[in-house]
mmCIF file of C-alpha atoms in Angstrom:
data_model
loop_
_atom_site.group_PDB
_atom_site.id
_atom_site.type_symbol
_atom_site.label_atom_id
_atom_site.label_comp_id
_atom_site.label_asym_id
_atom_site.label_seq_id
_atom_site.Cartn_x
_atom_site.Cartn_y
_atom_site.Cartn_z
ATOM 1 C CA UNK A 1 169.897 75.930 106.095
ATOM 2 C CA UNK A 2 166.250 75.103 105.233
ATOM 3 C CA UNK A 3 164.793 76.578 102.122
ATOM 4 C CA UNK A 4 162.337 79.418 102.816
ATOM 5 C CA UNK A 5 159.360 80.394 100.814
ATOM 6 C CA UNK A 6 159.091 84.122 100.154
ATOM 7 C CA UNK A 7 156.055 85.811 101.681
ATOM 8 C CA UNK A 8 153.389 86.843 99.264
ATOM 9 C CA UNK A 9 152.369 90.435 99.714
ATOM 10 C CA UNK A 10 148.851 91.483 98.950
ATOM 11 C CA UNK A 11 148.398 94.537 96.802
ATOM 12 C CA UNK A 12 147.675 97.610 98.869
ATOM 13 C CA UNK A 13 144.389 99.401 98.270
ATOM 14 C CA UNK A 14 144.749 102.289 95.877
ATOM 15 C CA UNK A 15 144.655 105.464 97.945
ATOM 16 C CA UNK A 16 143.005 108.704 96.977
ATOM 17 C CA UNK A 17 145.462 111.504 96.225
ATOM 18 C CA UNK A 18 144.924 112.545 99.860
ATOM 19 C CA UNK A 19 146.222 109.151 101.004
ATOM 20 C CA UNK A 20 143.227 107.088 102.182
ATOM 21 C CA UNK A 21 141.489 104.371 100.172
ATOM 22 C CA UNK A 22 137.715 103.874 100.041
ATOM 23 C CA UNK A 23 138.111 100.605 101.975
ATOM 24 C CA UNK A 24 140.248 102.223 104.687
ATOM 25 C CA UNK A 25 137.819 105.120 105.056
ATOM 26 C CA UNK A 26 134.781 102.801 105.142
ATOM 27 C CA UNK A 27 136.440 100.563 107.760
ATOM 28 C CA UNK A 28 137.358 103.501 109.978
ATOM 29 C CA UNK A 29 133.913 105.092 109.775
ATOM 30 C CA UNK A 30 132.168 101.773 110.485
ATOM 31 C CA UNK A 31 133.618 102.029 114.003
ATOM 32 C CA UNK A 32 131.467 105.101 114.680
ATOM 33 C CA UNK A 33 128.206 103.952 116.260
ATOM 34 C CA UNK A 34 125.177 105.813 114.939
ATOM 35 C CA UNK A 35 121.497 106.057 115.663
ATOM 36 C CA UNK A 36 119.100 104.880 112.961
ATOM 37 C CA UNK A 37 116.322 107.047 111.533
ATOM 38 C CA UNK A 38 113.609 106.792 108.938
ATOM 39 C CA UNK A 39 113.519 109.936 106.789
ATOM 40 C CA UNK A 40 110.149 110.462 105.099
ATOM 41 C CA UNK A 41 108.523 112.953 102.751
ATOM 42 C CA UNK A 42 105.484 113.094 100.557
ATOM 43 C CA UNK A 43 105.816 113.643 96.831
ATOM 44 C CA UNK A 44 103.678 116.481 95.510
ATOM 45 C CA UNK A 45 100.524 115.139 93.800
ATOM 46 C CA UNK A 46 100.709 114.748 90.027
ATOM 47 C CA UNK A 47 97.209 116.177 89.549
ATOM 48 C CA UNK A 48 95.010 118.729 91.289
ATOM 49 C CA UNK A 49 92.182 116.258 91.983
ATOM 50 C CA UNK A 50 92.795 116.230 95.748
ATOM 51 C CA UNK A 51 94.738 112.959 95.891
ATOM 52 C CA UNK A 52 97.938 112.877 97.903
ATOM 53 C CA UNK A 53 101.307 112.218 96.363
ATOM 54 C CA UNK A 54 103.203 109.030 97.191
ATOM 55 C CA UNK A 55 105.040 108.682 100.493
ATOM 56 C CA UNK A 56 108.804 108.149 100.197
ATOM 57 C CA UNK A 57 111.127 106.827 102.902
ATOM 58 C CA UNK A 58 114.775 105.952 103.457
ATOM 59 C CA UNK A 59 116.859 104.640 106.321
ATOM 60 C CA UNK A 60 119.563 107.038 107.488
ATOM 61 C CA UNK A 61 122.420 106.720 109.942
ATOM 62 C CA UNK A 62 124.061 110.026 108.931
ATOM 63 C CA UNK A 63 121.682 112.272 110.860
ATOM 64 C CA UNK A 64 122.586 114.786 113.551
ATOM 65 C CA UNK A 65 121.566 117.810 115.541
ATOM 66 C CA UNK A 66 123.208 121.010 114.270
ATOM 67 C CA UNK A 67 121.865 123.898 116.340
ATOM 68 C CA UNK A 68 119.568 124.638 119.270
ATOM 69 C CA UNK A 69 118.876 128.265 118.334
ATOM 70 C CA UNK A 70 117.327 127.928 115.818
ATOM 71 C CA UNK A 71 116.607 124.183 116.064
ATOM 72 C CA UNK A 72 118.403 122.637 113.067
ATOM 73 C CA UNK A 73 119.210 119.057 112.050
ATOM 74 C CA UNK A 74 121.223 117.607 109.168
ATOM 75 C CA UNK A 75 120.793 114.472 107.090
ATOM 76 C CA UNK A 76 123.231 113.194 104.467
ATOM 77 C CA UNK A 77 121.588 111.838 101.290
ATOM 78 C CA UNK A 78 123.279 109.922 98.490
ATOM 79 C CA UNK A 79 123.415 112.262 95.504
ATOM 80 C CA UNK A 80 120.799 111.362 92.908
ATOM 81 C CA UNK A 81 118.836 109.088 95.271
ATOM 82 C CA UNK A 82 115.060 109.292 95.212
ATOM 83 C CA UNK A 83 115.053 111.158 98.550
ATOM 84 C CA UNK A 84 117.728 113.598 97.370
ATOM 85 C CA UNK A 85 115.721 114.340 94.228
ATOM 86 C CA UNK A 86 112.481 114.707 96.211
ATOM 87 C CA UNK A 87 113.925 117.011 98.879
ATOM 88 C CA UNK A 88 115.367 119.209 96.121
ATOM 89 C CA UNK A 89 111.753 120.127 95.258
ATOM 90 C CA UNK A 90 109.793 119.303 98.433
ATOM 91 C CA UNK A 91 110.970 121.414 101.410
ATOM 92 C CA UNK A 92 108.929 119.551 104.058
ATOM 93 C CA UNK A 93 110.096 116.220 105.478
ATOM 94 C CA UNK A 94 110.096 114.196 108.673
ATOM 95 C CA UNK A 95 112.331 112.016 110.819
ATOM 96 C CA UNK A 96 111.391 109.034 112.983
ATOM 97 C CA UNK A 97 114.212 108.023 115.358
ATOM 98 C CA UNK A 98 113.964 104.226 115.417
ATOM 99 C CA UNK A 99 113.635 102.120 118.542
ATOM 100 C CA UNK A 100 115.349 98.732 118.701
ATOM 101 C CA UNK A 101 112.050 96.913 118.047
ATOM 102 C CA UNK A 102 111.864 98.703 114.646
ATOM 103 C CA UNK A 103 114.805 96.807 113.139
ATOM 104 C CA UNK A 104 112.650 95.438 110.288
ATOM 105 C CA UNK A 105 111.678 99.013 109.333
ATOM 106 C CA UNK A 106 115.348 100.002 109.040
ATOM 107 C CA UNK A 107 116.121 96.992 106.848
ATOM 108 C CA UNK A 108 113.029 97.458 104.702
ATOM 109 C CA UNK A 109 113.833 101.069 103.769
ATOM 110 C CA UNK A 110 117.575 100.414 103.290
ATOM 111 C CA UNK A 111 117.166 97.697 100.636
ATOM 112 C CA UNK A 112 118.734 98.307 97.243
ATOM 113 C CA UNK A 113 116.449 97.576 94.308
ATOM 114 C CA UNK A 114 113.498 97.553 96.668
ATOM 115 C CA UNK A 115 109.824 97.433 95.829
ATOM 116 C CA UNK A 116 107.705 100.566 95.653
ATOM 117 C CA UNK A 117 107.564 102.806 98.704
ATOM 118 C CA UNK A 118 103.763 102.492 98.666
ATOM 119 C CA UNK A 119 104.118 98.788 99.486
ATOM 120 C CA UNK A 120 106.812 99.475 102.097
ATOM 121 C CA UNK A 121 104.481 101.796 103.999
ATOM 122 C CA UNK A 122 101.385 99.592 103.548
ATOM 123 C CA UNK A 123 101.491 97.741 106.883
ATOM 124 C CA UNK A 124 103.438 100.245 109.009
ATOM 125 C CA UNK A 125 101.779 101.967 111.945
ATOM 126 C CA UNK A 126 102.163 105.645 111.010
ATOM 127 C CA UNK A 127 100.411 108.921 111.463
ATOM 128 C CA UNK A 128 100.634 111.843 109.096
ATOM 129 C CA UNK A 129 102.637 114.823 110.338
ATOM 130 C CA UNK A 130 100.305 117.827 110.512
ATOM 131 C CA UNK A 131 103.016 120.261 109.342
ATOM 132 C CA UNK A 132 104.992 118.164 106.834
ATOM 133 C CA UNK A 133 102.335 115.757 105.589
ATOM 134 C CA UNK A 134 105.028 113.048 105.874
ATOM 135 C CA UNK A 135 104.539 109.723 107.672
ATOM 136 C CA UNK A 136 105.702 109.559 111.301
ATOM 137 C CA UNK A 137 106.221 106.069 112.756
ATOM 138 C CA UNK A 138 104.127 105.090 115.741
ATOM 139 C CA UNK A 139 106.416 103.723 118.449
ATOM 140 C CA UNK A 140 109.479 105.715 117.353
ATOM 141 C CA UNK A 141 111.723 107.109 120.081
ATOM 142 C CA UNK A 142 111.212 110.609 118.713
ATOM 143 C CA UNK A 143 109.727 112.271 115.648
ATOM 144 C CA UNK A 144 110.629 115.561 114.005
ATOM 145 C CA UNK A 145 108.963 117.544 111.251
ATOM 146 C CA UNK A 146 111.385 119.701 109.280
ATOM 147 C CA UNK A 147 111.632 122.319 106.547
ATOM 148 C CA UNK A 148 114.781 122.472 104.423
ATOM 149 C CA UNK A 149 116.894 125.557 105.162
ATOM 150 C CA UNK A 150 119.978 124.691 103.121
ATOM 151 C CA UNK A 151 121.423 122.045 100.787
ATOM 152 C CA UNK A 152 125.172 121.554 100.461
ATOM 153 C CA UNK A 153 126.839 119.336 97.855
ATOM 154 C CA UNK A 154 129.508 117.241 99.584
ATOM 155 C CA UNK A 155 131.299 114.694 97.411
ATOM 156 C CA UNK A 156 128.803 112.012 96.383
ATOM 157 C CA UNK A 157 126.230 113.169 98.957
ATOM 158 C CA UNK A 158 123.991 116.144 99.626
ATOM 159 C CA UNK A 159 123.828 117.523 103.161
ATOM 160 C CA UNK A 160 120.296 118.737 103.871
ATOM 161 C CA UNK A 161 119.937 121.119 106.813
ATOM 162 C CA UNK A 162 116.396 121.329 108.124
ATOM 163 C CA UNK A 163 114.692 123.613 110.608
ATOM 164 C CA UNK A 164 112.731 121.569 113.137
ATOM 165 C CA UNK A 165 109.094 122.693 113.073
ATOM 166 C CA UNK A 166 107.748 120.142 115.563
ATOM 167 C CA UNK A 167 109.118 117.415 117.819
ATOM 168 C CA UNK A 168 107.389 114.613 119.724
ATOM 169 C CA UNK A 169 108.352 111.611 121.838
ATOM 170 C CA UNK A 170 105.926 108.781 120.935
ATOM 171 C CA UNK A 171 107.912 106.054 122.748
ATOM 172 C CA UNK A 172 110.667 107.823 124.721
ATOM 173 C CA UNK A 173 111.544 104.933 127.055
ATOM 174 C CA UNK A 174 112.308 102.333 124.376
ATOM 175 C CA UNK A 175 115.906 101.361 123.652
ATOM 176 C CA UNK A 176 117.459 102.893 120.502
ATOM 177 C CA UNK A 177 118.385 101.023 117.348
ATOM 178 C CA UNK A 178 122.045 101.615 116.478
ATOM 179 C CA UNK A 179 124.322 100.863 113.541
ATOM 180 C CA UNK A 180 127.930 99.753 114.139
ATOM 181 C CA UNK A 181 130.495 97.897 111.985
ATOM 182 C CA UNK A 182 128.041 97.430 109.140
ATOM 183 C CA UNK A 183 125.215 95.912 111.217
ATOM 184 C CA UNK A 184 122.173 97.024 113.164
ATOM 185 C CA UNK A 185 122.756 96.590 116.896
ATOM 186 C CA UNK A 186 120.866 96.770 120.148
ATOM 187 C CA UNK A 187 122.360 99.048 122.772
ATOM 188 C CA UNK A 188 123.467 97.082 125.831
ATOM 189 C CA UNK A 189 121.833 98.564 128.894
#
């Protein structure tokens, strides 16, 4: 009988007490396609000399509609992130739902260790939301201006529920930008 080599088994990922590992959870959730949004807000000015505070933005794929009556949306923010800290003190914020031609915007505002937000916004076509004061992207599929109604701590994230104060459709016929299996994707039509 020929000699056989025993199979080498790889160590299994360490599960949480509930039974699922971070890798297993991440892999499963990466199979959920999501729309891509730019969440924006304006920091309050540091002085009372009439200058505006700095604009802040972040890419989000964990964004959803919550209620029609009243109109509510939810965004999930990494706890302790700049946007989480800002929205803890600034109740007004905005959402630009990204079109597929805005892929570079999504990547720019998702970078870790990125440059200042002021530079990130410098060459973007935006208009200032009249209710939130936050930047709204020109050419977005839809834009929303929101006021925080509730904040809920959820693990290593904060769920921010916002009342929609205004909604517009700057470029409603463009294709959406989506996120699936760890990459930005174009929706096949």
